[in-house]
PDB file of C-alpha atoms and ligand atoms in Angstrom:
ATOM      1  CA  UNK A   1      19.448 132.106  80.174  1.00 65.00           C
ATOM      2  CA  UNK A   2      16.501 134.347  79.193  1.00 66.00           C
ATOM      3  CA  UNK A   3      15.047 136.781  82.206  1.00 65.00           C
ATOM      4  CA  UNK A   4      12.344 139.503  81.820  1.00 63.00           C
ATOM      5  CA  UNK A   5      13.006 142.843  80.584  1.00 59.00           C
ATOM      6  CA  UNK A   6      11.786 145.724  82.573  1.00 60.00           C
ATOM      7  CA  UNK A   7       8.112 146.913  81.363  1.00 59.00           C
ATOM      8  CA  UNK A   8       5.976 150.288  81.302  1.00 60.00           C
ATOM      9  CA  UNK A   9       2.995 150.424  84.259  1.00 64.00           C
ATOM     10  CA  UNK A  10       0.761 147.800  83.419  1.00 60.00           C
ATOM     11  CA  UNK A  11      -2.671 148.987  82.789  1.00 89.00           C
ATOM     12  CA  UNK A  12      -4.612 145.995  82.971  1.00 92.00           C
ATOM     13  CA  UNK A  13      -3.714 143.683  85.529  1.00 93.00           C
ATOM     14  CA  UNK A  14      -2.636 139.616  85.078  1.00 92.00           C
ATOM     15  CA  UNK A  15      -5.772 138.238  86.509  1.00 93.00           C
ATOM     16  CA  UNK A  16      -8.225 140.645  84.427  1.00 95.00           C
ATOM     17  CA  UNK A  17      -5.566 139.658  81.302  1.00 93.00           C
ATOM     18  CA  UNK A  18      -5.454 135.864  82.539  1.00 93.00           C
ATOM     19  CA  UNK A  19      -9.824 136.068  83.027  1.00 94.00           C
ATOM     20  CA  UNK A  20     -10.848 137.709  79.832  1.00 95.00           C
ATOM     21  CA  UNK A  21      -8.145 135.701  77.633  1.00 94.00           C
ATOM     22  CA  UNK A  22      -9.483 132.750  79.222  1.00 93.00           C
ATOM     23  CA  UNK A  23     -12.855 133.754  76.702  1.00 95.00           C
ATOM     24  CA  UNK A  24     -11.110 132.816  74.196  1.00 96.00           C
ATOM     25  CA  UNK A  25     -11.347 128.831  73.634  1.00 95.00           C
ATOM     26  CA  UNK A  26      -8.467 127.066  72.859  1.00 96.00           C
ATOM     27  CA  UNK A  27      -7.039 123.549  71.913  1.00 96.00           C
ATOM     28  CA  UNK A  28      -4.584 121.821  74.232  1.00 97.00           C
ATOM     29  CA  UNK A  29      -1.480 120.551  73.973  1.00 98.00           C
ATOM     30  CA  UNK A  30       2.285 119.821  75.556  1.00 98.00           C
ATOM     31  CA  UNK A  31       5.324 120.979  74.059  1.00 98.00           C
ATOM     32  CA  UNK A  32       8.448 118.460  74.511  1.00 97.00           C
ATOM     33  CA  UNK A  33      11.916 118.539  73.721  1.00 97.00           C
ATOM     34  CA  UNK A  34      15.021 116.975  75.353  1.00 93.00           C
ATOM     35  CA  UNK A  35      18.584 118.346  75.904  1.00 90.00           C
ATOM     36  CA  UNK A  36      21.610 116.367  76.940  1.00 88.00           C
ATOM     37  CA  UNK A  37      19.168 112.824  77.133  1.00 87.00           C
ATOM     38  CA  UNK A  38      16.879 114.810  79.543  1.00 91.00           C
ATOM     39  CA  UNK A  39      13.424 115.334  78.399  1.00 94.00           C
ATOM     40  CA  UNK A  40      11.580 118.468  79.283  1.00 95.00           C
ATOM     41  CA  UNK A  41       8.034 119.048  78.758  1.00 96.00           C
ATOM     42  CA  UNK A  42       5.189 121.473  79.269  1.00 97.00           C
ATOM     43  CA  UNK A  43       1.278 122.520  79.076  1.00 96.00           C
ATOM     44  CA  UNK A  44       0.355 125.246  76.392  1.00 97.00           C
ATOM     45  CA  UNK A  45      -2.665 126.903  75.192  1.00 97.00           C
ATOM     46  CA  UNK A  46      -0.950 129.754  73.314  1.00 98.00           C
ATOM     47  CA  UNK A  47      -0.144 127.559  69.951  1.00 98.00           C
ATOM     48  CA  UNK A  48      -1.176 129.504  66.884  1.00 98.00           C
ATOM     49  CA  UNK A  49      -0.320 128.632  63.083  1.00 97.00           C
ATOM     50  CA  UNK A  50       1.206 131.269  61.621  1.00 98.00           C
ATOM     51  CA  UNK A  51       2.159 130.231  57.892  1.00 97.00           C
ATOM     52  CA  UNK A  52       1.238 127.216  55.531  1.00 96.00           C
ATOM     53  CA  UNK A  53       4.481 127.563  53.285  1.00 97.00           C
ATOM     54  CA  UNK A  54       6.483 127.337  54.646  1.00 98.00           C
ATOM     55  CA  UNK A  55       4.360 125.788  57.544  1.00 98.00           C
ATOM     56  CA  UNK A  56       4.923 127.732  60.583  1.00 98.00           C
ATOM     57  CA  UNK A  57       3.159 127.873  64.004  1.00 98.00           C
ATOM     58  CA  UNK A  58       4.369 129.918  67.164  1.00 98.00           C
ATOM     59  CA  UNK A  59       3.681 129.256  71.022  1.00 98.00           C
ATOM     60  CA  UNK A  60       4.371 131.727  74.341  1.00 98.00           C
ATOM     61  CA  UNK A  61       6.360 130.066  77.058  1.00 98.00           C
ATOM     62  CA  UNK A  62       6.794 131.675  80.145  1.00 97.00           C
ATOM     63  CA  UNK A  63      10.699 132.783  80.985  1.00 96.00           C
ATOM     64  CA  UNK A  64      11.946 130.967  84.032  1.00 92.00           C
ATOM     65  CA  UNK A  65      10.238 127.621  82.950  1.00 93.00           C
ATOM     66  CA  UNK A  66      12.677 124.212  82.262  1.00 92.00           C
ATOM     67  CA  UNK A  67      11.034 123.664  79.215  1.00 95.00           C
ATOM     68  CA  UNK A  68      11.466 126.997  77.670  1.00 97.00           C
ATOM     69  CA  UNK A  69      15.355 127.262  78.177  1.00 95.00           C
ATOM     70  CA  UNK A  70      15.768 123.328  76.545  1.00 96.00           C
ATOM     71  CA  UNK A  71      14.014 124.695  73.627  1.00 97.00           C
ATOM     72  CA  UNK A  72      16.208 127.759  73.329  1.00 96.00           C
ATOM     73  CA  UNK A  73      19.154 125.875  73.929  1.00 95.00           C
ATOM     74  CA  UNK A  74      18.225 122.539  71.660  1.00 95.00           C
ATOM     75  CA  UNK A  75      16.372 124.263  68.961  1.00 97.00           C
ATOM     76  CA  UNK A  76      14.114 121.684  68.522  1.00 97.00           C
ATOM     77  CA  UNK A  77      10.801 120.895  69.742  1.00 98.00           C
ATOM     78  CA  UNK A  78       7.526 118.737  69.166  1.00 98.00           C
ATOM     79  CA  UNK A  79       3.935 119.683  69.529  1.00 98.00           C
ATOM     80  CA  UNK A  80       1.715 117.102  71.211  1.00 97.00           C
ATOM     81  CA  UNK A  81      -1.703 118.255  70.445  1.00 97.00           C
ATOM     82  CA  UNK A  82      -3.641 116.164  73.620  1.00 96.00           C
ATOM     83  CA  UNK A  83      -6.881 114.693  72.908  1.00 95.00           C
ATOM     84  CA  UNK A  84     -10.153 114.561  74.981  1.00 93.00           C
ATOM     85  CA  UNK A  85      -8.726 111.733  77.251  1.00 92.00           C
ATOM     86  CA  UNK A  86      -5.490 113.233  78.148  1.00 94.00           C
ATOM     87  CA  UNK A  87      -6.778 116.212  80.717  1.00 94.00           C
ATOM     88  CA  UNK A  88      -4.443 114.155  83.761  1.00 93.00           C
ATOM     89  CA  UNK A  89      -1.564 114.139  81.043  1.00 95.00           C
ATOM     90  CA  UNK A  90      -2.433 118.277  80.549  1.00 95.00           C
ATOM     91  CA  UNK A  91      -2.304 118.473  84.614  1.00 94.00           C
ATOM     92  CA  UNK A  92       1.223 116.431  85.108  1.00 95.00           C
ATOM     93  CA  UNK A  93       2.657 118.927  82.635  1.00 95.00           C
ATOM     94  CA  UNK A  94       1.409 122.123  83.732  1.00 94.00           C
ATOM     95  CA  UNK A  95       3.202 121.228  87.540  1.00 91.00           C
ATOM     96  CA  UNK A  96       5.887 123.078  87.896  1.00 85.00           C
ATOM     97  CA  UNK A  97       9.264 122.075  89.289  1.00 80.00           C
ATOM     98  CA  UNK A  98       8.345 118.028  89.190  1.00 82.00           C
ATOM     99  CA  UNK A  99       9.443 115.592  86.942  1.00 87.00           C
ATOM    100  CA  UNK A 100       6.643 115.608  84.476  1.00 90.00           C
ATOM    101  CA  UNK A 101       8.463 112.089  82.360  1.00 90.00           C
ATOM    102  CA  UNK A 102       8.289 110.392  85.694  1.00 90.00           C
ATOM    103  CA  UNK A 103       6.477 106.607  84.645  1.00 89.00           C
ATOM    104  CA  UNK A 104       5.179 108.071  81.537  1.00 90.00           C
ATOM    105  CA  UNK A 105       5.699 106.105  78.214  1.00 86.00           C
ATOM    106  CA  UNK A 106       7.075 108.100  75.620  1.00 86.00           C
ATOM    107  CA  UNK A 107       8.603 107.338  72.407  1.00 88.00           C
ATOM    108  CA  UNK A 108      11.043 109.361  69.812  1.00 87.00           C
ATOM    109  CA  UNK A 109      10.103 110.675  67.134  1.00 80.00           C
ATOM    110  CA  UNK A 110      11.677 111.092  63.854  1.00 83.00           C
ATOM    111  CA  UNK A 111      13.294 114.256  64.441  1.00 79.00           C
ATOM    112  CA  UNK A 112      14.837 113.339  68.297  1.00 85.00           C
ATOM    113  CA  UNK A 113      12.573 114.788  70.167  1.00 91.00           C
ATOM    114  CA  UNK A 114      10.178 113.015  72.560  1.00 93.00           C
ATOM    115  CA  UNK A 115       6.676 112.539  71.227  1.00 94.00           C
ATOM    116  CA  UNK A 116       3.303 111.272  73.661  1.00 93.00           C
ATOM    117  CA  UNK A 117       1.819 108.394  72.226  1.00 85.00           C
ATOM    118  CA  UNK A 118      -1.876 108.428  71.801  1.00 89.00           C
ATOM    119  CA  UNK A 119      -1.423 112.281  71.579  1.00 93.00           C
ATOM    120  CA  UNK A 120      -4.578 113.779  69.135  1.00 94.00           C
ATOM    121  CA  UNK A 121      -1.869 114.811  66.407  1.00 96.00           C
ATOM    122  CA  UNK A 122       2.017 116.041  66.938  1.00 95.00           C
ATOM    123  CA  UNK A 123       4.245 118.462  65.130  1.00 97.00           C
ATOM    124  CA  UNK A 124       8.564 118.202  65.187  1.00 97.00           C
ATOM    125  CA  UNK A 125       9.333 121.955  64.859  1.00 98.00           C
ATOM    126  CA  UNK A 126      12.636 123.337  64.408  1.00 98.00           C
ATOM    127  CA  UNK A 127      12.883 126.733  66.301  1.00 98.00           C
ATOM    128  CA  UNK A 128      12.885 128.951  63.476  1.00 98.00           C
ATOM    129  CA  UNK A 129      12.867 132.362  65.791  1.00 98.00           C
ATOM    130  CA  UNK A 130      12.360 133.241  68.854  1.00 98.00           C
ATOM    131  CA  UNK A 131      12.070 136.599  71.039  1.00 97.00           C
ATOM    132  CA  UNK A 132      10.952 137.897  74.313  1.00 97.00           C
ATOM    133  CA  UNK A 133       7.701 139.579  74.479  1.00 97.00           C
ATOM    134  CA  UNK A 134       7.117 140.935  78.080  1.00 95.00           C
ATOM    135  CA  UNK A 135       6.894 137.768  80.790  1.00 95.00           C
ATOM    136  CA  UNK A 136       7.192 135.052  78.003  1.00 97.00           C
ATOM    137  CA  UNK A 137       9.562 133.680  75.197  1.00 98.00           C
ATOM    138  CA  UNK A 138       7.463 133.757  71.616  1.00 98.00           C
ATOM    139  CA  UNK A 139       9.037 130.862  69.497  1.00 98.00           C
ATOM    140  CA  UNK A 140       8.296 130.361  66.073  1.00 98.00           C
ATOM    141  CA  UNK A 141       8.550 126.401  65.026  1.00 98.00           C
ATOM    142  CA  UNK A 142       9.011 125.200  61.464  1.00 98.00           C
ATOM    143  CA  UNK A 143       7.570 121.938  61.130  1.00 98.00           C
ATOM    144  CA  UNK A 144       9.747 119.455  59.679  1.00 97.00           C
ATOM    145  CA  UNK A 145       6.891 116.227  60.393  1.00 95.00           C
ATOM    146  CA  UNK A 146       3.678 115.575  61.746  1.00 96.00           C
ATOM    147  CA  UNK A 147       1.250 112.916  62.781  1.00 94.00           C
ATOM    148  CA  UNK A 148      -2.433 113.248  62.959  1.00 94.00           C
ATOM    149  CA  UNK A 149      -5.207 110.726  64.450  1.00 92.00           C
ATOM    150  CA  UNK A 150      -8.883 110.617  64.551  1.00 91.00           C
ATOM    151  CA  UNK A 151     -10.514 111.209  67.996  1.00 88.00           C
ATOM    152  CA  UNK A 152     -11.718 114.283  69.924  1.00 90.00           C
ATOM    153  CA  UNK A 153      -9.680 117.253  70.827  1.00 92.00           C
ATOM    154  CA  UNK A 154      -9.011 118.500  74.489  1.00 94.00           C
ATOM    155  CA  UNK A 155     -10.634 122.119  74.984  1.00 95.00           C
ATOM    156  CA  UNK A 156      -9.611 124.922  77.311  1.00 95.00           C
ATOM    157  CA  UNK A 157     -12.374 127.826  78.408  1.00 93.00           C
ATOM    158  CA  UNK A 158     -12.557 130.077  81.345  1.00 92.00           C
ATOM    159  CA  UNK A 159     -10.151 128.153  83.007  1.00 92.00           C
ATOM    160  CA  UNK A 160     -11.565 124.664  82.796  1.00 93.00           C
ATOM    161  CA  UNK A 161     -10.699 121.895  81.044  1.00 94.00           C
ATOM    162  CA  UNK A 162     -13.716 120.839  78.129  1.00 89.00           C
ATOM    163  CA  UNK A 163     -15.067 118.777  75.809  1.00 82.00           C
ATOM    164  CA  UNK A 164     -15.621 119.494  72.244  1.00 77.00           C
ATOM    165  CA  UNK A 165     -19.952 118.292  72.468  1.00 66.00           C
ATOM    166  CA  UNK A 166     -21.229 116.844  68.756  1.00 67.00           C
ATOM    167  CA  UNK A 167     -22.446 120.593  68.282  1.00 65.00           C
ATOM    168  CA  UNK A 168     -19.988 121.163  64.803  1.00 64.00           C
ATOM    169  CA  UNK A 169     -21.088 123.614  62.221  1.00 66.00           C
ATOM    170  CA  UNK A 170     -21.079 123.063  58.178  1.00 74.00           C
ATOM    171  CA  UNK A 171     -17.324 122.937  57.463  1.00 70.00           C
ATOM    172  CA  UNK A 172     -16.103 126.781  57.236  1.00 74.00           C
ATOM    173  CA  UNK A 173     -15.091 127.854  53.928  1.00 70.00           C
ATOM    174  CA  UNK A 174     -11.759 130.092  53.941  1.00 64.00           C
ATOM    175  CA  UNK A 175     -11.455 132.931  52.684  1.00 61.00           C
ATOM    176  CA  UNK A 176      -7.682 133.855  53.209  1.00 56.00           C
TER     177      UNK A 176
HETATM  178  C1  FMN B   1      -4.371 124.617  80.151  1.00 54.70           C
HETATM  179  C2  FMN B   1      -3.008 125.213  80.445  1.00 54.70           C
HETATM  180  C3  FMN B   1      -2.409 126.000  79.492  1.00 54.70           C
HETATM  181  C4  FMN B   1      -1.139 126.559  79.719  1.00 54.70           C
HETATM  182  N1  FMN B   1      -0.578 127.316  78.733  1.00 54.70           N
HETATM  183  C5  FMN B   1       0.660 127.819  78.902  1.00 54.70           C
HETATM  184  C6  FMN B   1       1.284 128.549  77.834  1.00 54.70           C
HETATM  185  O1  FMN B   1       0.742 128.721  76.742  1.00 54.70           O
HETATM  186  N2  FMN B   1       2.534 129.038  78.064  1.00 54.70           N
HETATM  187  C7  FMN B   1       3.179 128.845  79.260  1.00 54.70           C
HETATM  188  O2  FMN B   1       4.314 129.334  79.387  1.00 54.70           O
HETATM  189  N3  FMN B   1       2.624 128.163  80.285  1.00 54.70           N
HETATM  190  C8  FMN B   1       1.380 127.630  80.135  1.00 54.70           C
HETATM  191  N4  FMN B   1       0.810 126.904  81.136  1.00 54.70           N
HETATM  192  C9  FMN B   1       1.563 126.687  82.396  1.00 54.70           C
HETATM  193  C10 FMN B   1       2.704 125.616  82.233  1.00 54.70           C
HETATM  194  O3  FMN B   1       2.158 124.396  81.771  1.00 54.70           O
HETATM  195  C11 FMN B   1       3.454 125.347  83.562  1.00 54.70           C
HETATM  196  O4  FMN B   1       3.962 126.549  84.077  1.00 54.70           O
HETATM  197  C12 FMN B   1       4.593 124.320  83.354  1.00 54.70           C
HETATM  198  O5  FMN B   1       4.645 123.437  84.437  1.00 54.70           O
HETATM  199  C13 FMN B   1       5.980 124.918  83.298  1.00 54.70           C
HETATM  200  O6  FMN B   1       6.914 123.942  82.801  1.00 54.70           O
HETATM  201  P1  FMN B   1       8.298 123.579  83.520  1.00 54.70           P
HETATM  202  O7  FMN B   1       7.957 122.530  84.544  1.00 54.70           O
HETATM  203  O8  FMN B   1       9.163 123.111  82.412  1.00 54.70           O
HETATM  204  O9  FMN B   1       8.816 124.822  84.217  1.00 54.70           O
HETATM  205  C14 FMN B   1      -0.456 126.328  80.952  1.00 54.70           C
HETATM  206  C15 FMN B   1      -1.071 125.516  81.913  1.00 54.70           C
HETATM  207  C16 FMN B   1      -2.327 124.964  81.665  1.00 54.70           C
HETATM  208  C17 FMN B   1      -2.967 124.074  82.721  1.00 54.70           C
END
C-alpha cells in the first residue's frame, strides 16, 4: 500500500495548480487492469509518451485510488484512449468508490487485462517503473500491444469535456 510522503509548504495552491493545468488540453482516456478476476478502472488526463524504442508512455494516478494499487500490485495495465462519444464512459470512471464495470461490456485483451470496446485506440503496458511524486503514483508502461481506430478523439480543457472541431493544421513535421 502506497500513502503520501510528507511535503515542503506548498506555494501554489491545488485549485490555482488544478485551474492553470487545466490550460493545457489534453486527450482522454481510462486506464484498466484487473487483479485476482476483479477489474479496476479509472479516468486519466495525465498520459504522456515518453520513448518510441523502446515505446514507453507514463500516467499520474492519485495514491489512495483502487485502480492505482491493482496496477502496483498486478503490474499490468491497458490504456483505453476514449473517443468523442465516450464522455458518460469518462464520467462512470472518474466516480470514485462505485463499481465503475457495473453493466459495462468489456472484453480481454491479449495481454489479460480488460480492454473497452469501441475505445478510440488502446495500449497493454507492462509497468516498467513506478514512483511517488508528491500526492500521486508516476508509472511508466511499456507497451507490449496496441489497437488503433479511426474516429474522433475525446478532449479535456478548463475542466470541460470537448470536441476536437474540423479546425486541424498541415500535419506537423518533427523535429526530435
Ligand atoms: C477528465 C478527468 C481526468 C482525470 N485524470 C486523472 C489523472 O490523470 N490521474 C488521477 O489520479 N485521477 C484522475 N482523474 C480522477 C479519477 O478518474 C477518479 O479519482 C477515479 O474515480 C479514481 O479511481 P478509483 O475509483 O479506482 O479510486 C480524472 C478525472 C477526470 C474526470
Amino acid at each position: 500500500m502506497i500513502t503520501t510522503p510528507s511535503s515542503p509548504a506548498a506555494t501554489v495552491d491545488p485549485m490555482t495548480m488544478r485551474r492553470t493545468m487545466g490550460r493545457f488540453a489534453t486527450g482522454v482516456a481510462v486506464i484498466t487492469t484487473s487483479t485476482a478476476g476483479t477489474p479496476h478502472g479509472m479516468t486519466v488526463n495525465s498520459l504522456t509518451s515518453v520513448s518510441l524504442e523502446p515505446p514507453l508512455l507514463l500516467v499520474c494516478l492519485t495514491i489512495g485510488a483502487r485502480t492505482t494499487d491493482a496496477i502496483v500490485e498486478g503490474g499490468r495495465f491497458a490504456v483505453n484512449i476514449l473517443s468523442a462519444r465516450q464522455e458518460q464512459l469518462a464520467l462512470r470512471f472518474a466516480r470514485r468508490g462505485e463499481d465503475h464495470f457495473a453493466g459495462l461490456d468489456v472484453t480481454t485483451g491479449g495481454h489479460r487485462v480488460p480492454v473497452i470496446p469501441d475505445a478510440f485506440a488502446h495500449l497493454e503496458c507492462d509497468v516498467e517503473r513506478h514512483f511517488v511524486a508528491g500526492d500521486h503514483v508516476v508509472v511508466f508502461g511499456h507497451v507490449i500491444n496496441v489497437c488503433e481506430r479511426e474516429g474522433e478523439p475525446l478532449a479535456f480543457l478548463g475542466g470541460r469535456f470537448a470536441d476536437l472541431v474540423d479546425r486541424a493544421s498541415e500535419p506537423v513535421h518533427w523535429f526530435f
